[in-house]
Coordinates of C-alpha atoms in Angstrom, one line a residue:
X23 CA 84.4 -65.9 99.6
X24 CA 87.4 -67.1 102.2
X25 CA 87.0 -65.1 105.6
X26 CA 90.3 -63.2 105.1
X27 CA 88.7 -62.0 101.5
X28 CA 85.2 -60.8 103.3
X29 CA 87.2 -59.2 105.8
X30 CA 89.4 -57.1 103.0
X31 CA 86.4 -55.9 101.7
X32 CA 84.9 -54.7 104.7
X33 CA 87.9 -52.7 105.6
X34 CA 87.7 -51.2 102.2
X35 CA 84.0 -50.3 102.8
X36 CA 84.6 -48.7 106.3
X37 CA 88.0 -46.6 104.5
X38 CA 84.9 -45.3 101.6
X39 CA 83.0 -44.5 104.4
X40 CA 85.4 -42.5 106.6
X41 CA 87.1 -40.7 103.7
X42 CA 83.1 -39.5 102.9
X43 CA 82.9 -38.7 106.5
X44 CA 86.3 -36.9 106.5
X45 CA 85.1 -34.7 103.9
X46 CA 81.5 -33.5 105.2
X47 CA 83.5 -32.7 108.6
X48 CA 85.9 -30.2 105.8
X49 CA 82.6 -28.8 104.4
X50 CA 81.5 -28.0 107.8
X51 CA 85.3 -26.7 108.5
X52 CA 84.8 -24.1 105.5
X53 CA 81.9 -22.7 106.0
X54 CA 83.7 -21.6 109.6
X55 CA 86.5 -20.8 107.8
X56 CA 84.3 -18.6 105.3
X57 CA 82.6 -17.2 108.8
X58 CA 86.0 -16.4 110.0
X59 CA 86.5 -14.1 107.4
X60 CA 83.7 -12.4 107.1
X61 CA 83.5 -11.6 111.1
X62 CA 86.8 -10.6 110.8
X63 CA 86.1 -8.2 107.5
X64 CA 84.3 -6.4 110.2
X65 CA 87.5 -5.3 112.0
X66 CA 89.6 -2.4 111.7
X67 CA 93.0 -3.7 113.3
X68 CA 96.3 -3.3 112.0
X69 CA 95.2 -1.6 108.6
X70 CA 98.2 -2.1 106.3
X71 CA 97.4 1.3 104.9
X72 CA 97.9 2.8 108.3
X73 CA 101.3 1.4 108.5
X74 CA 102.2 2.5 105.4
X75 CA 101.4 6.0 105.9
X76 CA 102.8 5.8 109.4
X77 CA 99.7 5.7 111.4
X78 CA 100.4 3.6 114.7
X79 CA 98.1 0.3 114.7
X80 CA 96.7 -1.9 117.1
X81 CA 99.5 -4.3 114.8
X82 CA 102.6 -2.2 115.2
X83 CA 102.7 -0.5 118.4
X84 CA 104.6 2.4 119.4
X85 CA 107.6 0.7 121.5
X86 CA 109.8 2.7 123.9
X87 CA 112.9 2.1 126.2
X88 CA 113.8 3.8 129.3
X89 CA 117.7 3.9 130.0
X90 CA 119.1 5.8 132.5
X91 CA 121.5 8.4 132.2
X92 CA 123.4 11.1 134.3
X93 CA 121.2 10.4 137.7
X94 CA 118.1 11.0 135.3
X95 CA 115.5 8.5 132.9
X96 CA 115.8 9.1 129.3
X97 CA 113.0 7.9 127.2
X98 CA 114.2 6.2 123.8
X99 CA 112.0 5.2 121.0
X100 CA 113.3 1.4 120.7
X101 CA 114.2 0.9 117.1
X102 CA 112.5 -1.8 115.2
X103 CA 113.6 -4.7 113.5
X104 CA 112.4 -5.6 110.3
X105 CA 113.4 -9.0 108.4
X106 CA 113.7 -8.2 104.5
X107 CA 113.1 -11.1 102.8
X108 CA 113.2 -9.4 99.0
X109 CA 114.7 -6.8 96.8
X110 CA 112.7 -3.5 97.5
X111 CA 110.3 -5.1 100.6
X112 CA 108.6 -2.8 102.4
X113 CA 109.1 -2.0 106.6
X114 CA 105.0 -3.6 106.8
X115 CA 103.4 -5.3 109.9
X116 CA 102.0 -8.7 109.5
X117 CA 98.3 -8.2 109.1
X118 CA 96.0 -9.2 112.0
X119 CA 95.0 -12.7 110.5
X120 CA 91.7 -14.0 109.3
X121 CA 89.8 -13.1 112.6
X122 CA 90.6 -9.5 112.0
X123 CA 91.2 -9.5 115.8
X124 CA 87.3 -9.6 116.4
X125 CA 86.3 -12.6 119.1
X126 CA 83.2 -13.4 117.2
X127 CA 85.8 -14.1 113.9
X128 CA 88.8 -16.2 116.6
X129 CA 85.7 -18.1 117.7
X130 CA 85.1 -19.3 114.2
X131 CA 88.5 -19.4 113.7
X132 CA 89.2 -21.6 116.8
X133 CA 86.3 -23.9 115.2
X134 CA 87.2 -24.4 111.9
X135 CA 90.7 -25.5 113.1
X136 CA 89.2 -27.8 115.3
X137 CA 86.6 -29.3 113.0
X138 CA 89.8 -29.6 110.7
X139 CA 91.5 -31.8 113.3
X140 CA 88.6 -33.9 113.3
X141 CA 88.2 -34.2 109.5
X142 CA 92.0 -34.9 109.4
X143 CA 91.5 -37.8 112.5
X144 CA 88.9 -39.6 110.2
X145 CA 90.6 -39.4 106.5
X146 CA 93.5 -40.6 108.1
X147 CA 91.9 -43.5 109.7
X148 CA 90.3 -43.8 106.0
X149 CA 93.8 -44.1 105.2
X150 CA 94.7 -46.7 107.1
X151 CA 91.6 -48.9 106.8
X152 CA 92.5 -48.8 103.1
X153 CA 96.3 -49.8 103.6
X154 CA 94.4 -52.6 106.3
X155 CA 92.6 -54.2 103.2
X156 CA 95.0 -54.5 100.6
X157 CA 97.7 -55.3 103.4
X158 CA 100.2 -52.7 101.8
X159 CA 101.5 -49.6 101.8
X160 CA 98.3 -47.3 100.9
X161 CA 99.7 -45.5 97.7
X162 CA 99.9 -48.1 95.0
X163 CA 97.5 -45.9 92.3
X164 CA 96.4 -42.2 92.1
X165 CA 93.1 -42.5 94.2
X166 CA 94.9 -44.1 97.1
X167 CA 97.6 -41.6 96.6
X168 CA 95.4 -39.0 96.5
X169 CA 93.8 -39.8 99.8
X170 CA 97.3 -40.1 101.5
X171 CA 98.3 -36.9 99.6
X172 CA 95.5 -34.5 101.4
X173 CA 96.1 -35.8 104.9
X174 CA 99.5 -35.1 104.9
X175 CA 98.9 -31.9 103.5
X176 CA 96.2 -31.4 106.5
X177 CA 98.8 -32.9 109.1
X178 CA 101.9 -30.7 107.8
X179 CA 99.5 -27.7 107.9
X180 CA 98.5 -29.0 111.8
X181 CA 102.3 -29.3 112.7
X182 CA 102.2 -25.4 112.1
X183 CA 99.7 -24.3 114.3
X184 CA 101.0 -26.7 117.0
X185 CA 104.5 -25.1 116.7
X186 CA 102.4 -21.6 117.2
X187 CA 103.5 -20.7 113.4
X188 CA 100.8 -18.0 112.2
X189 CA 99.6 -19.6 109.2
X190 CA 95.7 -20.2 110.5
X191 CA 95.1 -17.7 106.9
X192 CA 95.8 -20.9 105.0
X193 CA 93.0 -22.5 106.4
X194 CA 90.4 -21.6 104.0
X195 CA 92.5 -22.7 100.7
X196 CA 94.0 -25.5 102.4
X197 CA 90.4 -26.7 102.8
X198 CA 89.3 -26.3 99.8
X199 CA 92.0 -27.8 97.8
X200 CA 91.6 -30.9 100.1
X201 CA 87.7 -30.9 98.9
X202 CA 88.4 -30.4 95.5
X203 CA 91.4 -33.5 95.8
X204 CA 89.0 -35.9 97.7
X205 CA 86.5 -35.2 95.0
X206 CA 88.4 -36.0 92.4
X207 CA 89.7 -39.0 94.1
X208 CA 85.9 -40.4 94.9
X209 CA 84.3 -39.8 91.7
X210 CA 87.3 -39.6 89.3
X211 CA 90.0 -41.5 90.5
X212 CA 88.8 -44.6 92.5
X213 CA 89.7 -48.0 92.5
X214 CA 89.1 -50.8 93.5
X215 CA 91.3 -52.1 96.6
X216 CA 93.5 -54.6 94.4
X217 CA 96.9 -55.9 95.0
X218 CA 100.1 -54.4 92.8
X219 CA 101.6 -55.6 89.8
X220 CA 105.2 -56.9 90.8
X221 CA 107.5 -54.1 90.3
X222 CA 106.1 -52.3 93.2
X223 CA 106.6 -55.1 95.8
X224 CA 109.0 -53.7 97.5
X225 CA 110.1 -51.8 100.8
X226 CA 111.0 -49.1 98.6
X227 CA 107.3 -48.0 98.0
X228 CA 106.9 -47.5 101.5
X229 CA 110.6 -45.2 101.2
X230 CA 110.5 -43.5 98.4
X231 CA 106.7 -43.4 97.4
X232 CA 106.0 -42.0 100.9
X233 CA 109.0 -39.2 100.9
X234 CA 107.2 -38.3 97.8
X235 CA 104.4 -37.5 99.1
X236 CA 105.7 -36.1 102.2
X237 CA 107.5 -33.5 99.5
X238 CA 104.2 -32.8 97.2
X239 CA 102.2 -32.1 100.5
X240 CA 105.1 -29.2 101.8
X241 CA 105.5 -28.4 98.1
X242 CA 101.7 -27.4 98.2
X243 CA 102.0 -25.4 101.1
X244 CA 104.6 -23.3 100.2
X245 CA 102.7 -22.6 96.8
X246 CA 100.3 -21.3 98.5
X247 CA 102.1 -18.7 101.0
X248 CA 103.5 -18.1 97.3
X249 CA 100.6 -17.3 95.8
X250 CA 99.5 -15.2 98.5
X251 CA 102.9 -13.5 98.7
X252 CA 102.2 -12.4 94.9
X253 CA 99.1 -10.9 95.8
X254 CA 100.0 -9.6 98.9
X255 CA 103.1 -7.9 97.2
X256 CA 100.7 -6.2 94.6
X257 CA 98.3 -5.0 97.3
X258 CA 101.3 -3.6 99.6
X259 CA 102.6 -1.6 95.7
X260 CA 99.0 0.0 95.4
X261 CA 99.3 1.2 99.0
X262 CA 102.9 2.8 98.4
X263 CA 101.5 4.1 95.1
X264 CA 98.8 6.1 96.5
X265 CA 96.4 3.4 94.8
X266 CA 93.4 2.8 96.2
X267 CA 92.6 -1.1 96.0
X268 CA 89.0 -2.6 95.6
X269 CA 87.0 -3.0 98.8
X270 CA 86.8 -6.8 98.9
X271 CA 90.8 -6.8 98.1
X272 CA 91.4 -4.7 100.9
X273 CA 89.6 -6.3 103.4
X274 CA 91.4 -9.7 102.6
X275 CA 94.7 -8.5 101.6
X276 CA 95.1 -6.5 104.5
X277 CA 94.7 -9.2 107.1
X278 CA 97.4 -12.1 105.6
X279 CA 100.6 -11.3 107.1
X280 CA 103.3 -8.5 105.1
X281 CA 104.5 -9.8 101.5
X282 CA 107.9 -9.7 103.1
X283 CA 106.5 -12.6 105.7
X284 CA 104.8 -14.9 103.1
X285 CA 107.9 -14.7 101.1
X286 CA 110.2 -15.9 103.9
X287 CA 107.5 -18.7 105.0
X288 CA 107.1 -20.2 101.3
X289 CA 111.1 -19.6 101.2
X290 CA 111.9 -21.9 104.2
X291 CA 109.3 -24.6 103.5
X292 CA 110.7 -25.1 100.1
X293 CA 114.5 -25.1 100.6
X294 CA 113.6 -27.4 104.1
X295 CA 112.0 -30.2 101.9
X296 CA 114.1 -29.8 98.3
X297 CA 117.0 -32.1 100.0
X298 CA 113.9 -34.8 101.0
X299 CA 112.8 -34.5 97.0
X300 CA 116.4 -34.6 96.2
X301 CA 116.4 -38.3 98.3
X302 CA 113.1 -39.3 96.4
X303 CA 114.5 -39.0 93.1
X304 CA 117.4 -41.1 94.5
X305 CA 115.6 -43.9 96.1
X306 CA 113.6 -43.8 93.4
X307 CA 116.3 -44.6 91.4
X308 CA 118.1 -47.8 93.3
X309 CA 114.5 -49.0 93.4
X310 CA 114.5 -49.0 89.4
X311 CA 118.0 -50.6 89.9
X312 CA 116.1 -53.1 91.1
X313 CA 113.0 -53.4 89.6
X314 CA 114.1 -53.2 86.3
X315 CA 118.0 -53.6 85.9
X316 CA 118.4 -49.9 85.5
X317 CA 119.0 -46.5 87.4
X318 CA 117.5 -44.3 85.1
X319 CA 115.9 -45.2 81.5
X320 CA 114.3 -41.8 80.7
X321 CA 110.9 -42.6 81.8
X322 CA 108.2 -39.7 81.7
X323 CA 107.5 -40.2 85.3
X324 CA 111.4 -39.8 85.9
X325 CA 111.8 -37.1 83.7
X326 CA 109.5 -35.1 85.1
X327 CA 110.4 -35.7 88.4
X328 CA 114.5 -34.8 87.2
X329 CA 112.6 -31.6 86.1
X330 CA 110.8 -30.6 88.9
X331 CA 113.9 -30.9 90.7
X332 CA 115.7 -28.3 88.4
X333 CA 112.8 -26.0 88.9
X334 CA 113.1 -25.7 92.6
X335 CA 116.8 -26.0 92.3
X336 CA 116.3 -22.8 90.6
X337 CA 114.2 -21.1 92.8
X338 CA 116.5 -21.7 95.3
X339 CA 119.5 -20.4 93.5
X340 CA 117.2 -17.3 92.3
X341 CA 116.5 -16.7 96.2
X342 CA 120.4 -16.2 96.9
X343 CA 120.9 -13.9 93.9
X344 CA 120.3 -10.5 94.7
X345 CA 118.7 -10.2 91.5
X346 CA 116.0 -12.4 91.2
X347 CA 114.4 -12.2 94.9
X348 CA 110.8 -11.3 95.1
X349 CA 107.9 -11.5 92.4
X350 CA 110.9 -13.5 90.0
X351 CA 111.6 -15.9 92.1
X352 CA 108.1 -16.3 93.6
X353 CA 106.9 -17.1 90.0
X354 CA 109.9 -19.7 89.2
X355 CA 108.4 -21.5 92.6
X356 CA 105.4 -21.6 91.6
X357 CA 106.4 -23.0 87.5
X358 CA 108.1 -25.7 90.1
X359 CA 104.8 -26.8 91.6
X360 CA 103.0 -26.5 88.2
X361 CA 106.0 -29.2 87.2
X362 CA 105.1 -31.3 90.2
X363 CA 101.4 -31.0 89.8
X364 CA 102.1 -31.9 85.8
X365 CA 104.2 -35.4 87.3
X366 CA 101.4 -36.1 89.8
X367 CA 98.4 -35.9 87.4
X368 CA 99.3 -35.1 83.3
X369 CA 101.9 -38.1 83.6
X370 CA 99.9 -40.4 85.1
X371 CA 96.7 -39.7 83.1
X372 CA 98.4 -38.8 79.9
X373 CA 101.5 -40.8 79.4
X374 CA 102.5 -44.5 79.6
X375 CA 105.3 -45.7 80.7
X376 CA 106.6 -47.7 83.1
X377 CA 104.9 -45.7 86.0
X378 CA 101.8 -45.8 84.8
X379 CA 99.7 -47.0 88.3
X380 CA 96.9 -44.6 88.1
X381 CA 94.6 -47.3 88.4
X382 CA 92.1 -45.5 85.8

C-alpha cells in the first residue's frame, strides 16, 4: 500500500470516528432537550388559554402610554400590533418556549444548544476528513450526502439562534431527525470512500450538488415549523372552541410560539431558498449539458426534482391567494417536502437512471 493510499484510509477511519462521536454528543443533546421540556412543563407562563380568554400573561403584558394633554397626563392603553400571517389567525402571543420560562428548564435549554454546537463542530470535521480522503467534494453517494445533509441542517438551524431568531423549540426534532439520518447513513447507507465514476468530475458537483443540499437542509426546517404550525393551529381552534385539549397537548402546544408565528417562519424560509432550488435545477442542467450532451433527458432524478419545484412553486402562489393561506397551504408545503424527501431517498434507492450514485 503507497503512502498516499494508507494515508486516505486513515482519514476515512478518523471521519467514521468523528461522525460516531458527533452523534453520542446529539444523544447527550436530547436527553437535555427532553429535560428542557419537561422542567419547563412545570411552568405556568404565558398560558395560550389565558390569552385567549383575555387573561393578561406573564407573555402579553398589559402595555400603556402616557401623552400629555391640556397641562394634564392622560394614560392610553397602547394598541397592539399583531402580524396576521393567514386567513382567520387568531390575535395569540407566542408561547413562552420550551423552558416554560423556568431557570431549571433555560439551564437545560442553554445545554442542549451548546452540546449541539459541539456535536455539529465534530460531524463537520467528520465531513471534512471524509472529503480529505477521497480528495473531492464530500457528496458523491447518499451516505456521504447524508452526513453533509445533517450538518447543514444543524448549521442553518445554529445561524438562527445566532441571529437571536426564537426557534430554540426546534431543537428537540431537529435532533432527532439528525439521529435518525446518521443512523441510517452508518448502518444503511455507507460506503466505502471510493473515487466517482466520470460524469461527476466536475466543478459542478461542488455548485450544484452543494446548493442542493444547502436547499434540502432549509427545506427541512421550514417543514417542521410547518408541521408544528398545523398542530399548533388545531390546538389554538380547541381553545376558541371552548375545547378542552389533552393534558400532554397542552403543556407542549402551549409553549411553541402562536400558529400565526410558525406560519410566517416556515413561510419566509421556504420562499428565501425556492430561487437557490430554482438555480440547482439550472446548474444542474448545464452540468448534464456537459456530461452527457443534453439539458434535460427526462431522468427520474430530474423529474422529480422539476416536480418538487412545482410543488413549492405552488405553495408559494397558494400563500399570496387569499384563498388558500393557512392549513391549505401549510399542507401543499409539506406534499413539497414529501416530493423532495421522495427525490432524495425513493429515486435513489428505487429507480435507475442516470443519477443513480447511492453507493448501495
Amino acid at each position: 500500500m503507497t503512502l498516499a493510499a494508507a494515508t486516505n484510509e486513515n482519514l476515512a477511519h478518523i471521519s467514521n470516528v468523528l461522525i460516531y462521536s458527533s452523534m453520542a454528543v446529539y444523544t447527550l443533546a436530547f436527553f437535555a432537550h427532553i429535560a428542557e421540556w419537561v422542567f419547563g412543563s412545570r411552568s405556568k407562563v404565558g398560558r395560550t388559554a389565558a390569552a385567549l380568554t383575555g387573561t393578561a400573561s406573564a407573555a402579553a403584558p398589559s402595555v400603556t402610554v402616557q401623552v400629555k394633554q391640556g397641562g394634564g397626563t392622560a394614560v392610553l392603553d397602547k394598541p397592539k400590533v399583531v402580524t396576521r400571517s393567514a386567513a382567520g389567525t387568531r390575535d395569540v402571543p407566542d408561547g413562552p418556549g420550551a423552558a416554560g420560562g423556568t431557570e431549571k428548564g433555560d439551564l437545560y435549554g442553554r445545554i442542549a444548544v451548546s452540546l449541539t454546537v459541539l456535536a455539529f463542530l465534530i460531524e463537520t470535521g467528520g465531513v471534512v476528513a471524509r472529503a480529505m480522503s477521497v480528495q473531492r467534494a464530500p457528496w458523491g453517494n447518499m451516505y456521504e450526502f447524508s452526513i453533509t445533509f445533517s450538518s447543514v441542517a444543524v448549521g442553518a438551524y445554529l445561524a438562527f439562534l445566532l441571529a437571536k431568531k426564537n426557534v430554540r423549540w426546534m431543537g428537540l426534532l431537529l435532533v432527532t431527525t439528525v439521529l435518525l439520518d446518521l443512523g441510517i447513513a452508518t448502518t444503511v447507507l455507507y460506503t466505502n470512500s471510493d473515487q466517482l465514476v466520470p460524469a461527476l468530475h466536475s466543478y459542478w458537483l461542488w455548485i450544484h450538488v452543494s446548493t442542493a443540499i444547502l436547499c434540502g437542509a432549509v427545506f427541512y426546517l421550514g417543514a417542521v415549523g410547518t408541521l408544528l404550525y398545523l398542530f399548533r393551529d388545531s390546538y389554538e381552534n380547541k381553545l376558541a372552541r371552548g375545547v378542552k385539549p389533552g393534558s400532554f397537548a397542552t403543556s407542549v402546544l402551549e409553549r411553541l410560539p402562536a400558529a400565526a408565528s410558525l406560519d410566517k417562519f416556515s413561510y419566509r424560509v421556504n420562499a428565501a431558498v425556492f430561487p437557490l432550488w430554482t438555480f440547482t435545477i439550472i446548474a444542474g442542467a448545464i452540468w448534464a449539458g456537459d456530461a452527457w450532451g443534453r439539458y434535460w433527458g427526462w431522468d427520474p432524478k430530474e423529474v422529480w426534482s422539476f416536480i418538487t419545484w412545482v410543488a413549492y412553486a405552488c405553495y408559494l402562489h397558494a400563500r399570496a391567494t387569499a384563498g388558500w393561506k393557512g392549513r391549505k397551504a401549510a399542507t401543499l408545503a409539506l406534499i413539497a417536502f414529501g416530493c423532495w424527501l421522495f427525490n432524495y431517498y425513493g429515486v435513489n434507492i428505487f429507480v435507475t437512471g442516470k443519477h443513480s450514485y447511492a453507493g448501495v
